[in-house]
Amino acid sequence: MLHPRIPKIWYGGDYNPEQWDEQTMQEDLRMFRLAGVDVATINVFSWALSQPDEETYRLEWLDTIIDRLYREGVYVCLATSTGAHPAWMALKYPDILRVDYEGRKRRFGGRHNSCPNSPTYRKYAGAMAAKLGERYKDHPGLAAWHISNEYGGYCYCNNCAASFRLWLKQRYGTLQRLNKVWYTAFWGHTFYDWEEIVVPNALSEEWMGNRTNFQGISLDYRRFQSESLLECYKIEYEQLKQHTPHIQITTNLMGTYPELDYFQWAKHLDVVSWDNYPSLDTPPSYTAMVHDLMRGLKSGQPFMLMEQTPSQQNWQAYTSLKRPGVMRLWSYQAIAHGADTVMFFQLRRSIGACEKYHGALIEHVGHEHTRVFRECAELGRELQVMGEKLLDSRVNAKVAIVYDWENRWAVELSSGPSVALKYTDEVHHYYDALYRMNIQVDMISVEEELAPYDIVIAPVLYMVKPGYAAKIEQFVRCGGTYVTTFFSGIVNENDIVTVGGYPGELRKVLGIWAEEIDALLPEQSNQIVLNQDRGSLKGMYDCWLLCDLIHSEGAEIVASYGSDFYKGRPVVTVNRFGEGEAWYIASSPEPQFLEDLLANLCEAKGIAPLLNAPAGVEISEREKDGKTYTFLLNHNDSPVTVDVGAEQAFELIGGKIISGATILPAKGVMILGK
Amino acid sequence: MLHPRIPKIWYGGDYNPEQWDEQTMQEDLRMFRLAGVDVATINVFSWALSQPDEETYRLEWLDTIIDRLYREGVYVCLATSTGAHPAWMALKYPDILRVDYEGRKRRFGGRHNSCPNSPTYRKYAGAMAAKLGERYKDHPGLAAWHISNEYGGYCYCNNCAASFRLWLKQRYGTLQRLNKVWYTAFWGHTFYDWEEIVVPNALSEEWMGNRTNFQGISLDYRRFQSESLLECYKIEYEQLKQHTPHIQITTNLMGTYPELDYFQWAKHLDVVSWDNYPSLDTPPSYTAMVHDLMRGLKSGQPFMLMEQTPSQQNWQAYTSLKRPGVMRLWSYQAIAHGADTVMFFQLRRSIGACEKYHGALIEHVGHEHTRVFRECAELGRELQVMGEKLLDSRVNAKVAIVYDWENRWAVELSSGPSVALKYTDEVHHYYDALYRMNIQVDMISVEEELAPYDIVIAPVLYMVKPGYAAKIEQFVRCGGTYVTTFFSGIVNENDIVTVGGYPGELRKVLGIWAEEIDALLPEQSNQIVLNQDRGSLKGMYDCWLLCDLIHSEGAEIVASYGSDFYKGRPVVTVNRFGEGEAWYIASSPEPQFLEDLLANLCEAKGIAPLLNAPAGVEISEREKDGKTYTFLLNHNDSPVTVDVGAEQAFELIGGKIISGATILPAKGVMILGK
Amino acid sequence: MLHPRIPKIWYGGDYNPEQWDEQTMQEDLRMFRLAGVDVATINVFSWALSQPDEETYRLEWLDTIIDRLYREGVYVCLATSTGAHPAWMALKYPDILRVDYEGRKRRFGGRHNSCPNSPTYRKYAGAMAAKLGERYKDHPGLAAWHISNEYGGYCYCNNCAASFRLWLKQRYGTLQRLNKVWYTAFWGHTFYDWEEIVVPNALSEEWMGNRTNFQGISLDYRRFQSESLLECYKIEYEQLKQHTPHIQITTNLMGTYPELDYFQWAKHLDVVSWDNYPSLDTPPSYTAMVHDLMRGLKSGQPFMLMEQTPSQQNWQAYTSLKRPGVMRLWSYQAIAHGADTVMFFQLRRSIGACEKYHGALIEHVGHEHTRVFRECAELGRELQVMGEKLLDSRVNAKVAIVYDWENRWAVELSSGPSVALKYTDEVHHYYDALYRMNIQVDMISVEEELAPYDIVIAPVLYMVKPGYAAKIEQFVRCGGTYVTTFFSGIVNENDIVTVGGYPGELRKVLGIWAEEIDALLPEQSNQIVLNQDRGSLKGMYDCWLLCDLIHSEGAEIVASYGSDFYKGRPVVTVNRFGEGEAWYIASSPEPQFLEDLLANLCEAKGIAPLLNAPAGVEISEREKDGKTYTFLLNHNDSPVTVDVGAEQAFELIGGKIISGATILPAKGVMILGK
């Protein structure tokens, strides 16, 4: 449980009391009560306020706020305020300022603005964490720690360069080894002295953010920067942990944010928290996938929904309002996938600076008579009624999808085969097919244990790290079903091709050899033609993007290409291997193919949909103490009828017993307890 | 009158005699006579020529030119030549070079290239103005002064930063005040020392030119740079004024140029002049609006059309020729809206550098037997015949549209609600509706007196400055009709939200509260459904862009939304207030709605169209000594018949008496004197 | 002949043995034999490997490789390895690093990365060439020298700036002259000291790569940088020539690469070589044109196809595979147009860095059982059979098309008349019409002798250099047919307009005057209406882009515009001049017009198609020792029937006698010897 004093799904969000006068705060507290808010994230950007110079710390204002919130029943998720450094620090210690991708020294401004290898930043950020830990360690209102904020961004300064060289020395030992794994002989980049290595950015090896001459250095720089930022986090973590070993510590992650390897980060978080800001065109299944990924970071442990907007996001090109019911629907979606908190950015709207047109519980008008407040307060009431039941419940999935940040970096840094290849999108295609069938999925790292799963899917797993191939062989040998795709198994952890035929180390378990990889233009397609019907999988489907030209080396040919010069050559194969089977999907298929394929595979494993429901209705389930809580989430704009089965179930929100055909309103939610 | 020695609409343009040999100049003068040219702008970019080093001034060449032009009957609009600094100055005094938005120190090149806070620039520009003032103060050929050229562009150098800090100290007095109005507590940007403030550009708070983390600093930097450039202008102005108190001084403005607050500039110009370069797709009504805006800069005083091209603009992507008759039509359009000069860039085409494919009176062929020359000479003859009558006449309008540069900056710097929101375009929608009805409009500043107007329209007046709301209340109370729109009244002059409900200070006079602002995607629309017919306003209209979700607080609900979850809620309201009424248009309507609405409002005020004319025929009017001059401008590609009324009128160009149905040729012009 | 020891079309490509282990190399050599490889380009990027510091040279590895290849019958095209400098050199001598267009000092990375005016680069590149020359001068395996690699890219550093000033002093002698030809009086840029001149880039006169305020300086900087890079080449050339006067020296060019004036470069190459990488949408006729251009660089001398991919190019957005037969077809296309080698990049695929997904003879799988290898080996066998016959044969053309890099720079630097005007595309329109008719073309420089040609076509020859107009007059006077277009003859070699009427110096021979130039928007068109039928030229055709408004001054009006205000005015004219005629095409016509026009002109000169063949079949011819070799290249995806004529011919590839209707397979090739 997140904290014993809040035995329910937490409800609240970011609050910046330092910006408000006495009277406003009083009103805020009144409205928090009306809305059922029990937790407030505070102190996120108060570093400059709390530390006006190197020596002075002024935290009295924070004492007051925490006391006051606590008196009103609001616990604090206390941020360490190191997400943006003070202006005086930038002026006095320019090492704290980043050098950007273009090689330009930044000046003071924005946030996420500190060089992660700045001695100044590390010193003062650690000191602030220590101050806060010591000061509030015994405060009964302290619910959790929130270190910094949305870590991200890379730096390319000289301090980073020096640290990078040290990091490389530790990783590779000798330049000979480094020259080999970076393949520097190509284009004559052999290094004879560590000092010759410069950071890869727009002034050296890279351009356009993810184009590079040398994948090796670019990949390592991403690893290094992700670790450098994590190092900053860990410095604060250790300070806080010393003082409050019992309080959970987190920092808010950002879903599929590209720059940080969150699986590595999660090892150092007590609890995962993240900020959910779907774009206007994000499909619900994508959000669901990211929730599952965030849950997967710590192997299924419930997470915190740290931020979402009650209504609109100022940074969208068009700040469309969340339609009535949508905020509630999406909040429950988070809970359904493992969230134990529903928190907003922000509780009260700023009146200045760039986020003043971002939604808030309390709008600029300042009172509670708004649609947004009403919807929030209604949700607050619901959570108070049944929040405790769900807390700390788990999700049970027999299907896992592999996701890997380093693989993603490697795919995106690759020159060829197609600019249209987006790793996360390919992963989502598979997730989406299962989502549409209401089959639960765990999103797992390449390090995760596979024994709990019947089916493991690893789309575009281009990079195969040491031990992974053996693990998959073991999984399949023992009866598991493994599914992978084109552009998998090509390189090792250094982005060096495994020679002897694609898909490299996976060739044996898959029983195929991929001779060539053809890239299709955006307007081109090919077809997947079934050699014979297999359950729901039959006839012909379209496919796009890439077409591997494969040869079976033992695998059964399930389907063949329908056109082009490789018409009739295999596009889908399955290899019996030990007790299990390994599938290879050599192109990017249309959604129906994936649904039909995965329906077959699940059926063979006895994995049934949680419920049969109309299109647009999402079904997800959490379990606790032998009880299951099935979430019905209607993403449609109109009501639908769902058959919840003959067995009687207790619907938690409405508090009624239901069974059989049930009407779910537009954007409506039900939670069936059994 | 601009200058007593040229008692007619001036005719001429830019001339660069320093580039031509003796024989060419002789030909030029012969052709000027043929074309009726009586004024030449000279010396625009001759700084380097006239001042080869710090000590030396060589102006003899200019003496010769001015004398010679004068002998041929051509007066000079004498430029001060400070629009581009000499190369030697850049080499010796690098402080004169700008630092750009990306933080890069520029090197010598281009024009508009001097840092406005460079001591070197200010010193030598002022000295040059003094030299010229002294030298030519008694020359009978001197018609007007033209300071520098098309001021524009911002600098981000250390000199600017230091000046900015001084400017801020003067504006805010204390850092406490600055921290408050910039809302620095957000993201922890509190300043403790003035030196901590850095200029807002791509290295600090901004990106992409108008995206910013802090609207406060970005807004103030625009104010500061506009004033810095104005300061340069004023230094020269003062030097010239000392020597020639009787000669009018101007600098050429650029219409809706975004970077300078021209209402502030106009206070320091004796006469407004501007350069009219419509793009290929600029509608005539937009050009008309900008003419009216330029006239409005000095409250209706006639202005100078300083530049337009006789045929093509080299910097257009496709340098389409002005079709036959178009140059003449657009010249009369300028006069119709208040211009007392018709001047070209350029009188003779350059043969080198980047503007050699820009149109000119005298083309590269060098003789007068060209279409362009013939059209120009014909216009020159016309102006000689009837130019005097129109000189110094005024435009009389009962409808005003408010335009404000600081508001524009604030709207464009805003993060949300929609990237599609363009302030000037929204203003133009309202202007265009009146234009199509042939109703005269004054474009006014927020400081302008409102008493002369019956109707005042202020689209998207997001920023309400101190005193403005009271002024509007007073105007409406006394019987005026005020029209405003969505995204108005939101913030104060520092871009800080006026809390308590949108539209903030205007809420009372408008009688409404806007609870939420919904942004529509480009492909989305809603509808304006009239609650009951009101004259020409009836049925249903489309609307786009933004939809305020408003509540009436006393205002009559005129129309409601036709769809979405706010269907049936008000979209158009009118509030009776004292003797007048205040309209709120909560979305961006289709053109027909605006025409129908404004027709109603004008009719109620007894404001009639100047003339009923077919579509594409623009009607505008100037008055002088009790006589009116009505311009009929046919923008169509074919002739039209216009009923000019039963009363007999003298047509100035043709010199005939006309009445009743009259044929106006394609691109044709008539001026009816009554 | 390229080298007496390889008396056939060379076959091979780039090989990087320094990256492979012993076993891999052994396999490579075995496969080279299988594929008929007889030449390998080696040592392209081995500088860092061979020279680990300033003093030390380690070339033993290269000795071994060259010996070993030679023993296996593979000759080396030996590169000098100076295409990318070592990292140690960049660290120790930063002058070797370029400053980019944005004014940023580069750091170590990439290739083509050395400043061409760096004393360090010149010193060490020259020294390396000397070492290699000395060491291998007597090696029997040395087939040719390959200096550096794909020279390109400009530098804007202070060394370049200083060299540029010297270059300018030599070119212009005095600043007075420079000020005049750069037209610096415009915008007051007069220079009084050479030191005031800075390089033209994004910090001074230019933006967006080819936009400039002053064409003069920008044009000269392109000349200067092209010469600076050439100077680097020449330093190495002289070292090599000293040691091996008998061995041919080249560097690989890149077709229509914009930055270097290849006609100037070719004067210093013993043999032209180039890298042919068509994009996915490059039409075959464009590739054909570039082959002809590369052949034209040295007035028809056979060239080397130095690089092409066997299958895919990693840097394409979508790395589509070359379809079966395409690699062979395109290889023969190169030979048909004058190539005496067919060489690949690369013989074996890299396993790391950015080109690992570029095609290779030997794929990552490492064995010969791949489609790509099979196709390559098949071609290797064919070339061994009949390669000698074609070697050193020539192409005979009676039609020439003029191409000029300096003209291209000037057109692309021009501000106006249209951003859609692309010089090379306009040239290609004319080439393509002749290509479709199977009429051979020489692509020639403006310096080439015209006597051998009946027809000379010079599309968009905007810049007329000294003597060119007289040469054209002489050519036409003697009976030649000259064809030119809109935007020709406008400026001199300094981009200064020739006044007195367009097309300037060409006005006399063309018998017309172009009064105005109208630019059409992309969606606009006009028509070419024939005044009367002329053979195949009749009726009406569309035209686009630009429309010159011309007057005949003696020329016959062949066709007139069909619409707009210049409807009825001339668009196509022909001027009889002496014994010949000069055509002016005042707009950019549709393809059919050009085909009909050129069919007429060729017929009048007795120039017949090489063969009448179906669409998509390319016909080209080489001659040697009185025999002709006619290439039939079927670019279609299906077989076609070609009538090769009644006369019997020996088909070289199949080795059979054929005549009459013959079936040419999809992507098929025949070579008819007569």
PDB file of N, CA and C in Angstrom, chain A residues 72-94:
ATOM      1  N   GLU A  72      -6.425  19.993   7.181  1.00  0.00           N
ATOM      2  CA  GLU A  72      -7.649  19.881   6.380  1.00  0.00           C
ATOM      3  C   GLU A  72      -7.803  18.480   5.785  1.00  0.00           C
ATOM      4  N   GLY A  73      -6.937  17.556   6.192  1.00  0.00           N
ATOM      5  CA  GLY A  73      -7.058  16.182   5.701  1.00  0.00           C
ATOM      6  C   GLY A  73      -6.395  15.923   4.365  1.00  0.00           C
ATOM      7  N   VAL A  74      -5.516  16.832   3.985  1.00  0.00           N
ATOM      8  CA  VAL A  74      -4.829  16.638   2.710  1.00  0.00           C
ATOM      9  C   VAL A  74      -3.367  16.274   2.974  1.00  0.00           C
ATOM     10  N   TYR A  75      -2.963  15.102   2.521  1.00  0.00           N
ATOM     11  CA  TYR A  75      -1.584  14.648   2.676  1.00  0.00           C
ATOM     12  C   TYR A  75      -0.741  15.214   1.522  1.00  0.00           C
ATOM     13  N   VAL A  76       0.552  15.276   1.774  1.00  0.00           N
ATOM     14  CA  VAL A  76       1.381  15.828   0.688  1.00  0.00           C
ATOM     15  C   VAL A  76       2.268  14.767   0.054  1.00  0.00           C
ATOM     16  N   CYS A  77       2.295  14.856  -1.244  1.00  0.00           N
ATOM     17  CA  CYS A  77       3.297  14.165  -2.038  1.00  0.00           C
ATOM     18  C   CYS A  77       4.353  15.247  -2.245  1.00  0.00           C
ATOM     19  N   LEU A  78       5.425  15.154  -1.486  1.00  0.00           N
ATOM     20  CA  LEU A  78       6.339  16.294  -1.371  1.00  0.00           C
ATOM     21  C   LEU A  78       7.464  16.228  -2.406  1.00  0.00           C
ATOM     22  N   ALA A  79       7.451  17.199  -3.279  1.00  0.00           N
ATOM     23  CA  ALA A  79       8.485  17.255  -4.308  1.00  0.00           C
ATOM     24  C   ALA A  79       9.742  17.880  -3.739  1.00  0.00           C
ATOM     25  N   THR A  80      10.872  17.574  -4.371  1.00  0.00           N
ATOM     26  CA  THR A  80      12.137  18.100  -3.861  1.00  0.00           C
ATOM     27  C   THR A  80      12.537  19.401  -4.556  1.00  0.00           C
ATOM     28  N   SER A  81      11.776  19.803  -5.534  1.00  0.00           N
ATOM     29  CA  SER A  81      11.902  21.128  -6.165  1.00  0.00           C
ATOM     30  C   SER A  81      13.127  21.294  -7.054  1.00  0.00           C
ATOM     31  N   THR A  82      13.763  20.196  -7.417  1.00  0.00           N
ATOM     32  CA  THR A  82      15.012  20.314  -8.179  1.00  0.00           C
ATOM     33  C   THR A  82      14.801  20.162  -9.687  1.00  0.00           C
ATOM     34  N   GLY A  83      13.560  20.289 -10.112  1.00  0.00           N
ATOM     35  CA  GLY A  83      13.258  20.172 -11.543  1.00  0.00           C
ATOM     36  C   GLY A  83      13.627  21.405 -12.353  1.00  0.00           C
ATOM     37  N   ALA A  84      13.936  22.488 -11.672  1.00  0.00           N
ATOM     38  CA  ALA A  84      14.408  23.709 -12.360  1.00  0.00           C
ATOM     39  C   ALA A  84      15.299  24.445 -11.378  1.00  0.00           C
ATOM     40  N   HIS A  85      16.502  24.785 -11.799  1.00  0.00           N
ATOM     41  CA  HIS A  85      17.443  25.425 -10.877  1.00  0.00           C
ATOM     42  C   HIS A  85      17.188  26.935 -10.777  1.00  0.00           C
ATOM     43  N   PRO A  86      17.600  27.507  -9.658  1.00  0.00           N
ATOM     44  CA  PRO A  86      17.413  28.955  -9.482  1.00  0.00           C
ATOM     45  C   PRO A  86      18.281  29.773 -10.448  1.00  0.00           C
ATOM     46  N   ALA A  87      17.795  30.938 -10.754  1.00  0.00           N
ATOM     47  CA  ALA A  87      18.528  31.835 -11.665  1.00  0.00           C
ATOM     48  C   ALA A  87      19.883  32.225 -11.084  1.00  0.00           C
ATOM     49  N   TRP A  88      19.935  32.450  -9.785  1.00  0.00           N
ATOM     50  CA  TRP A  88      21.224  32.856  -9.197  1.00  0.00           C
ATOM     51  C   TRP A  88      22.286  31.777  -9.375  1.00  0.00           C
ATOM     52  N   MET A  89      21.836  30.527  -9.351  1.00  0.00           N
ATOM     53  CA  MET A  89      22.780  29.426  -9.499  1.00  0.00           C
ATOM     54  C   MET A  89      23.359  29.396 -10.921  1.00  0.00           C
ATOM     55  N   ALA A  90      22.492  29.666 -11.883  1.00  0.00           N
ATOM     56  CA  ALA A  90      22.936  29.691 -13.284  1.00  0.00           C
ATOM     57  C   ALA A  90      23.928  30.816 -13.530  1.00  0.00           C
ATOM     58  N   LEU A  91      23.696  31.936 -12.875  1.00  0.00           N
ATOM     59  CA  LEU A  91      24.594  33.076 -13.058  1.00  0.00           C
ATOM     60  C   LEU A  91      25.954  32.803 -12.406  1.00  0.00           C
ATOM     61  N   LYS A  92      25.913  32.236 -11.242  1.00  0.00           N
ATOM     62  CA  LYS A  92      27.148  32.030 -10.473  1.00  0.00           C
ATOM     63  C   LYS A  92      27.915  30.788 -10.932  1.00  0.00           C
ATOM     64  N   TYR A  93      27.193  29.738 -11.282  1.00  0.00           N
ATOM     65  CA  TYR A  93      27.834  28.465 -11.657  1.00  0.00           C
ATOM     66  C   TYR A  93      27.344  28.003 -13.025  1.00  0.00           C
ATOM     67  N   PRO A  94      27.907  28.560 -14.074  1.00  0.00           N
ATOM     68  CA  PRO A  94      27.403  28.222 -15.421  1.00  0.00           C
ATOM     69  C   PRO A  94      27.526  26.736 -15.764  1.00  0.00           C
TER      70      PRO A  94
END
